[in-house]
Amino acid sequence: MTIGDFQKLIEEIYFERDSKRGRDRTFLWFVEEVGELSRALARPRDDDGQNLREEFADVLAWLSTLASIEGVSLEDVAREKYGGGCPKCGHTPCAC
Amino acid sequence: MTIGDFQKLIEEIYFERDSKRGRDRTFLWFVEEVGELSRALARPRDDDGQNLREEFADVLAWLSTLASIEGVSLEDVAREKYGGGCPKCGHTPCAC
């Protein structure tokens, strides 16, 4: 699945509601998911890592929705910034 | 670019250093990038949105590196959780 396809999928599921909520409040929800990822990383796992996996998906989904509200293509910016290696030194692996 | 290709690209650039730093300290760096995204969202833009675009890319890159350290495929978890529509109600658009 491309980054763009995932962003589009999240738009199809959530964009109407998320855009109505607005950018600032949607950022609060995004940060809540970052907190849930932190919690899943920090605690012992009793579910074979399933909750941790889902928290990674949720952070990606909320990041995608924020980008959509701002009219930003995550795939374009990912390729632009990192497609040529480390943005600072230009090397792969990074030699900074 | 697929989500998996981007995660692999970030691994090629940064995995050796990031895995040595370890998960917990890498999470601190990830959260710093979340803060920079917040700052870019909140402030007036005098650069045609270029900084904001780069902050989205950086958060995605650090999320990818964290997933790699944990052995999680962002593409797999994204598809698993959201490929069938809203994980809670199963609808697209979400009808929760």
PDB file of C-alpha atoms in Angstrom:
ATOM      1  CA  MET A   1       0.000   0.000   0.000  1.00  0.00           C
ATOM      2  CA  THR A   2       1.440   3.384  -0.926  1.00  0.00           C
ATOM      3  CA  ILE A   3       1.636   6.183   1.616  1.00  0.00           C
ATOM      4  CA  GLY A   4      -0.772   8.102  -0.599  1.00  0.00           C
ATOM      5  CA  ASP A   5      -3.243   5.209  -0.781  1.00  0.00           C
ATOM      6  CA  PHE A   6      -3.267   4.980   3.015  1.00  0.00           C
ATOM      7  CA  GLN A   7      -3.802   8.726   3.387  1.00  0.00           C
ATOM      8  CA  LYS A   8      -6.669   8.505   0.876  1.00  0.00           C
ATOM      9  CA  LEU A   9      -8.166   5.534   2.757  1.00  0.00           C
ATOM     10  CA  ILE A  10      -8.112   7.476   6.019  1.00  0.00           C
ATOM     11  CA  GLU A  11      -9.700  10.446   4.248  1.00  0.00           C
ATOM     12  CA  GLU A  12     -12.496   8.222   2.981  1.00  0.00           C
ATOM     13  CA  ILE A  13     -13.149   6.895   6.470  1.00  0.00           C
ATOM     14  CA  TYR A  14     -12.653  10.029   8.578  1.00  0.00           C
ATOM     15  CA  PHE A  15     -12.032  13.241   6.627  1.00  0.00           C
ATOM     16  CA  GLU A  16     -15.522  14.688   6.864  1.00  0.00           C
ATOM     17  CA  ARG A  17     -15.599  14.391  10.659  1.00  0.00           C
ATOM     18  CA  ASP A  18     -11.955  15.321  11.190  1.00  0.00           C
ATOM     19  CA  SER A  19     -12.087  18.394   8.988  1.00  0.00           C
ATOM     20  CA  LYS A  20     -15.200  19.603  10.808  1.00  0.00           C
ATOM     21  CA  ARG A  21     -13.432  19.114  14.152  1.00  0.00           C
ATOM     22  CA  GLY A  22     -10.650  21.280  12.826  1.00  0.00           C
ATOM     23  CA  ARG A  23      -6.898  21.162  12.867  1.00  0.00           C
ATOM     24  CA  ASP A  24      -6.189  22.189  16.436  1.00  0.00           C
ATOM     25  CA  ARG A  25      -8.562  19.748  18.109  1.00  0.00           C
ATOM     26  CA  THR A  26      -7.517  16.999  15.704  1.00  0.00           C
ATOM     27  CA  PHE A  27      -3.932  17.606  16.832  1.00  0.00           C
ATOM     28  CA  LEU A  28      -5.071  16.911  20.417  1.00  0.00           C
ATOM     29  CA  TRP A  29      -6.443  13.547  19.298  1.00  0.00           C
ATOM     30  CA  PHE A  30      -3.210  12.816  17.447  1.00  0.00           C
ATOM     31  CA  VAL A  31      -1.192  13.516  20.604  1.00  0.00           C
ATOM     32  CA  GLU A  32      -3.499  11.255  22.610  1.00  0.00           C
ATOM     33  CA  GLU A  33      -2.551   8.454  20.206  1.00  0.00           C
ATOM     34  CA  VAL A  34       1.137   9.291  20.653  1.00  0.00           C
ATOM     35  CA  GLY A  35       0.540   8.850  24.385  1.00  0.00           C
ATOM     36  CA  GLU A  36      -1.103   5.489  23.814  1.00  0.00           C
ATOM     37  CA  LEU A  37       1.899   4.420  21.731  1.00  0.00           C
ATOM     38  CA  SER A  38       4.166   5.499  24.598  1.00  0.00           C
ATOM     39  CA  ARG A  39       2.101   3.467  27.034  1.00  0.00           C
ATOM     40  CA  ALA A  40       2.188   0.401  24.776  1.00  0.00           C
ATOM     41  CA  LEU A  41       5.967   0.712  24.422  1.00  0.00           C
ATOM     42  CA  ALA A  42       6.577   1.147  28.141  1.00  0.00           C
ATOM     43  CA  ARG A  43       4.351  -1.565  29.588  1.00  0.00           C
ATOM     44  CA  PRO A  44       4.805  -5.330  29.615  1.00  0.00           C
ATOM     45  CA  ARG A  45       3.002  -7.014  26.743  1.00  0.00           C
ATOM     46  CA  ASP A  46       0.544  -9.737  27.442  1.00  0.00           C
ATOM     47  CA  ASP A  47      -1.065  -9.864  24.012  1.00  0.00           C
ATOM     48  CA  ASP A  48       1.815 -10.857  21.726  1.00  0.00           C
ATOM     49  CA  GLY A  49       2.348  -7.205  20.798  1.00  0.00           C
ATOM     50  CA  GLN A  50      -1.040  -6.722  19.151  1.00  0.00           C
ATOM     51  CA  ASN A  51      -1.866  -3.544  21.088  1.00  0.00           C
ATOM     52  CA  LEU A  52       1.541  -2.060  20.255  1.00  0.00           C
ATOM     53  CA  ARG A  53       0.996  -2.821  16.566  1.00  0.00           C
ATOM     54  CA  GLU A  54      -2.400  -1.140  16.648  1.00  0.00           C
ATOM     55  CA  GLU A  55      -0.997   1.964  18.345  1.00  0.00           C
ATOM     56  CA  PHE A  56       1.571   2.363  15.559  1.00  0.00           C
ATOM     57  CA  ALA A  57      -1.302   2.159  13.035  1.00  0.00           C
ATOM     58  CA  ASP A  58      -3.317   4.719  14.982  1.00  0.00           C
ATOM     59  CA  VAL A  59      -0.503   7.268  15.147  1.00  0.00           C
ATOM     60  CA  LEU A  60       0.025   6.873  11.401  1.00  0.00           C
ATOM     61  CA  ALA A  61      -3.707   7.299  10.786  1.00  0.00           C
ATOM     62  CA  TRP A  62      -3.948  10.494  12.850  1.00  0.00           C
ATOM     63  CA  LEU A  63      -0.802  11.897  11.268  1.00  0.00           C
ATOM     64  CA  SER A  64      -2.399  11.212   7.881  1.00  0.00           C
ATOM     65  CA  THR A  65      -5.622  12.956   8.834  1.00  0.00           C
ATOM     66  CA  LEU A  66      -3.713  16.010  10.085  1.00  0.00           C
ATOM     67  CA  ALA A  67      -1.803  16.142   6.807  1.00  0.00           C
ATOM     68  CA  SER A  68      -5.073  15.912   4.879  1.00  0.00           C
ATOM     69  CA  ILE A  69      -6.574  18.793   6.855  1.00  0.00           C
ATOM     70  CA  GLU A  70      -3.476  20.848   5.975  1.00  0.00           C
ATOM     71  CA  GLY A  71      -3.579  19.790   2.318  1.00  0.00           C
ATOM     72  CA  VAL A  72      -0.227  18.031   2.613  1.00  0.00           C
ATOM     73  CA  SER A  73       0.571  14.788   0.769  1.00  0.00           C
ATOM     74  CA  LEU A  74       2.527  12.611   3.196  1.00  0.00           C
ATOM     75  CA  GLU A  75       3.918  10.594   0.301  1.00  0.00           C
ATOM     76  CA  ASP A  76       5.205  13.674  -1.534  1.00  0.00           C
ATOM     77  CA  VAL A  77       6.864  15.163   1.541  1.00  0.00           C
ATOM     78  CA  ALA A  78       8.373  11.814   2.548  1.00  0.00           C
ATOM     79  CA  ARG A  79       9.932  11.391  -0.888  1.00  0.00           C
ATOM     80  CA  GLU A  80      11.020  15.023  -1.098  1.00  0.00           C
ATOM     81  CA  LYS A  81      12.767  15.046   2.255  1.00  0.00           C
ATOM     82  CA  TYR A  82      14.245  11.544   2.472  1.00  0.00           C
ATOM     83  CA  GLY A  83      14.325  10.219  -1.100  1.00  0.00           C
ATOM     84  CA  GLY A  84      17.912  11.390  -1.553  1.00  0.00           C
ATOM     85  CA  GLY A  85      19.234   9.954   1.715  1.00  0.00           C
ATOM     86  CA  CYS A  86      19.862  11.922   4.896  1.00  0.00           C
ATOM     87  CA  PRO A  87      18.595  15.477   4.273  1.00  0.00           C
ATOM     88  CA  LYS A  88      21.564  16.906   6.174  1.00  0.00           C
ATOM     89  CA  CYS A  89      24.534  15.003   4.738  1.00  0.00           C
ATOM     90  CA  GLY A  90      23.030  13.418   1.617  1.00  0.00           C
ATOM     91  CA  HIS A  91      24.407   9.978   2.487  1.00  0.00           C
ATOM     92  CA  THR A  92      22.842   6.543   2.978  1.00  0.00           C
ATOM     93  CA  PRO A  93      23.573   5.494   5.641  1.00  0.00           C
ATOM     94  CA  CYS A  94      23.670   8.884   7.288  1.00  0.00           C
ATOM     95  CA  ALA A  95      27.222  10.077   7.877  1.00  0.00           C
ATOM     96  CA  CYS A  96      26.377  13.173   9.924  1.00  0.00           C
TER      97      CYS A  96
ATOM     98  CA  MET B   1       6.195   4.871  -2.614  1.00  0.00           C
ATOM     99  CA  THR B   2       4.779   2.164  -0.384  1.00  0.00           C
ATOM    100  CA  ILE B   3       4.717   2.551   3.388  1.00  0.00           C
ATOM    101  CA  GLY B   4       7.079  -0.424   3.523  1.00  0.00           C
ATOM    102  CA  ASP B   5       9.504   1.120   1.013  1.00  0.00           C
ATOM    103  CA  PHE B   6       9.645   4.305   3.078  1.00  0.00           C
ATOM    104  CA  GLN B   7      10.258   2.374   6.291  1.00  0.00           C
ATOM    105  CA  LYS B   8      13.041   0.439   4.536  1.00  0.00           C
ATOM    106  CA  LEU B   9      14.546   3.686   3.209  1.00  0.00           C
ATOM    107  CA  ILE B  10      14.625   5.153   6.706  1.00  0.00           C
ATOM    108  CA  GLU B  11      16.207   1.938   7.988  1.00  0.00           C
ATOM    109  CA  GLU B  12      18.923   2.183   5.357  1.00  0.00           C
ATOM    110  CA  ILE B  13      19.674   5.778   6.336  1.00  0.00           C
ATOM    111  CA  TYR B  14      19.307   5.623  10.120  1.00  0.00           C
ATOM    112  CA  PHE B  15      18.674   2.154  11.564  1.00  0.00           C
ATOM    113  CA  GLU B  16      22.213   1.420  12.750  1.00  0.00           C
ATOM    114  CA  ARG B  17      22.400   4.635  14.755  1.00  0.00           C
ATOM    115  CA  ASP B  18      18.798   4.590  15.946  1.00  0.00           C
ATOM    116  CA  SER B  19      18.894   0.978  17.114  1.00  0.00           C
ATOM    117  CA  LYS B  20      22.100   1.669  19.073  1.00  0.00           C
ATOM    118  CA  ARG B  21      20.433   4.682  20.720  1.00  0.00           C
ATOM    119  CA  GLY B  22      17.636   2.374  21.763  1.00  0.00           C
ATOM    120  CA  ARG B  23      13.894   2.558  21.822  1.00  0.00           C
ATOM    121  CA  ASP B  24      13.335   4.821  24.791  1.00  0.00           C
ATOM    122  CA  ARG B  25      15.717   7.578  23.729  1.00  0.00           C
ATOM    123  CA  THR B  26      14.535   7.308  20.130  1.00  0.00           C
ATOM    124  CA  PHE B  27      10.992   7.925  21.392  1.00  0.00           C
ATOM    125  CA  LEU B  28      12.254  11.190  22.943  1.00  0.00           C
ATOM    126  CA  TRP B  29      13.528  12.266  19.523  1.00  0.00           C
ATOM    127  CA  PHE B  30      10.198  11.267  17.947  1.00  0.00           C
ATOM    128  CA  VAL B  31       8.319  13.423  20.450  1.00  0.00           C
ATOM    129  CA  GLU B  32      10.649  16.339  19.745  1.00  0.00           C
ATOM    130  CA  GLU B  33       9.564  16.085  16.099  1.00  0.00           C
ATOM    131  CA  VAL B  34       5.916  16.015  17.170  1.00  0.00           C
ATOM    132  CA  GLY B  35       6.637  19.268  19.013  1.00  0.00           C
ATOM    133  CA  GLU B  36       8.195  20.775  15.901  1.00  0.00           C
ATOM    134  CA  LEU B  37       5.097  19.782  13.918  1.00  0.00           C
ATOM    135  CA  SER B  38       2.945  21.480  16.560  1.00  0.00           C
ATOM    136  CA  ARG B  39       5.060  24.610  16.298  1.00  0.00           C
ATOM    137  CA  ALA B  40       4.849  24.627  12.491  1.00  0.00           C
ATOM    138  CA  LEU B  41       1.060  24.219  12.668  1.00  0.00           C
ATOM    139  CA  ALA B  42       0.599  26.955  15.227  1.00  0.00           C
ATOM    140  CA  ARG B  43       2.837  29.695  13.847  1.00  0.00           C
ATOM    141  CA  PRO B  44       2.323  31.968  10.866  1.00  0.00           C
ATOM    142  CA  ARG B  45       3.998  30.627   7.738  1.00  0.00           C
ATOM    143  CA  ASP B  46       6.453  32.791   5.884  1.00  0.00           C
ATOM    144  CA  ASP B  47       7.934  30.067   3.687  1.00  0.00           C
ATOM    145  CA  ASP B  48       4.966  28.868   1.613  1.00  0.00           C
ATOM    146  CA  GLY B  49       4.439  25.967   4.037  1.00  0.00           C
ATOM    147  CA  GLN B  50       7.772  24.289   3.324  1.00  0.00           C
ATOM    148  CA  ASN B  51       8.708  23.928   7.002  1.00  0.00           C
ATOM    149  CA  LEU B  52       5.309  22.433   7.805  1.00  0.00           C
ATOM    150  CA  ARG B  53       5.710  19.916   4.978  1.00  0.00           C
ATOM    151  CA  GLU B  54       9.121  18.915   6.276  1.00  0.00           C
ATOM    152  CA  GLU B  55       7.834  18.467   9.820  1.00  0.00           C
ATOM    153  CA  PHE B  56       5.188  16.025   8.581  1.00  0.00           C
ATOM    154  CA  ALA B  57       7.961  14.069   6.822  1.00  0.00           C
ATOM    155  CA  ASP B  58      10.096  14.090   9.969  1.00  0.00           C
ATOM    156  CA  VAL B  59       7.322  12.747  12.208  1.00  0.00           C
ATOM    157  CA  LEU B  60       6.661   9.975   9.682  1.00  0.00           C
ATOM    158  CA  ALA B  61      10.378   9.171   9.537  1.00  0.00           C
ATOM    159  CA  TRP B  62      10.756   8.944  13.318  1.00  0.00           C
ATOM    160  CA  LEU B  63       7.573   6.874  13.624  1.00  0.00           C
ATOM    161  CA  SER B  64       9.044   4.526  11.006  1.00  0.00           C
ATOM    162  CA  THR B  65      12.330   4.208  12.872  1.00  0.00           C
ATOM    163  CA  LEU B  66      10.517   3.445  16.128  1.00  0.00           C
ATOM    164  CA  ALA B  67       8.497   0.763  14.357  1.00  0.00           C
ATOM    165  CA  SER B  68      11.694  -0.723  12.925  1.00  0.00           C
ATOM    166  CA  ILE B  69      13.315  -0.863  16.362  1.00  0.00           C
ATOM    167  CA  GLU B  70      10.224  -2.749  17.595  1.00  0.00           C
ATOM    168  CA  GLY B  71      10.181  -5.058  14.561  1.00  0.00           C
ATOM    169  CA  VAL B  72       6.808  -3.712  13.439  1.00  0.00           C
ATOM    170  CA  SER B  73       5.900  -3.252   9.764  1.00  0.00           C
ATOM    171  CA  LEU B  74       3.975   0.022   9.515  1.00  0.00           C
ATOM    172  CA  GLU B  75       2.464  -1.092   6.229  1.00  0.00           C
ATOM    173  CA  ASP B  76       1.176  -4.369   7.655  1.00  0.00           C
ATOM    174  CA  VAL B  77      -0.348  -2.763  10.733  1.00  0.00           C
ATOM    175  CA  ALA B  78      -1.897   0.059   8.700  1.00  0.00           C
ATOM    176  CA  ARG B  79      -3.569  -2.422   6.370  1.00  0.00           C
ATOM    177  CA  GLU B  80      -4.596  -4.731   9.197  1.00  0.00           C
ATOM    178  CA  LYS B  81      -6.232  -2.007  11.264  1.00  0.00           C
ATOM    179  CA  TYR B  82      -7.771   0.279   8.625  1.00  0.00           C
ATOM    180  CA  GLY B  83      -7.979  -1.829   5.446  1.00  0.00           C
ATOM    181  CA  GLY B  84     -11.559  -2.806   6.234  1.00  0.00           C
ATOM    182  CA  GLY B  85     -12.791   0.699   7.074  1.00  0.00           C
ATOM    183  CA  CYS B  86     -13.275   2.094  10.557  1.00  0.00           C
ATOM    184  CA  PRO B  87     -11.964  -0.540  13.001  1.00  0.00           C
ATOM    185  CA  LYS B  88     -14.845   0.189  15.389  1.00  0.00           C
ATOM    186  CA  CYS B  89     -17.892   0.215  13.088  1.00  0.00           C
ATOM    187  CA  GLY B  90     -16.513  -1.352   9.908  1.00  0.00           C
ATOM    188  CA  HIS B  91     -17.937   1.414   7.735  1.00  0.00           C
ATOM    189  CA  THR B  92     -16.438   3.806   5.189  1.00  0.00           C
ATOM    190  CA  PRO B  93     -17.091   6.593   5.958  1.00  0.00           C
ATOM    191  CA  CYS B  94     -17.064   5.899   9.672  1.00  0.00           C
ATOM    192  CA  ALA B  95     -20.571   5.718  11.125  1.00  0.00           C
ATOM    193  CA  CYS B  96     -19.606   5.511  14.780  1.00  0.00           C
TER     194      CYS B  96
END
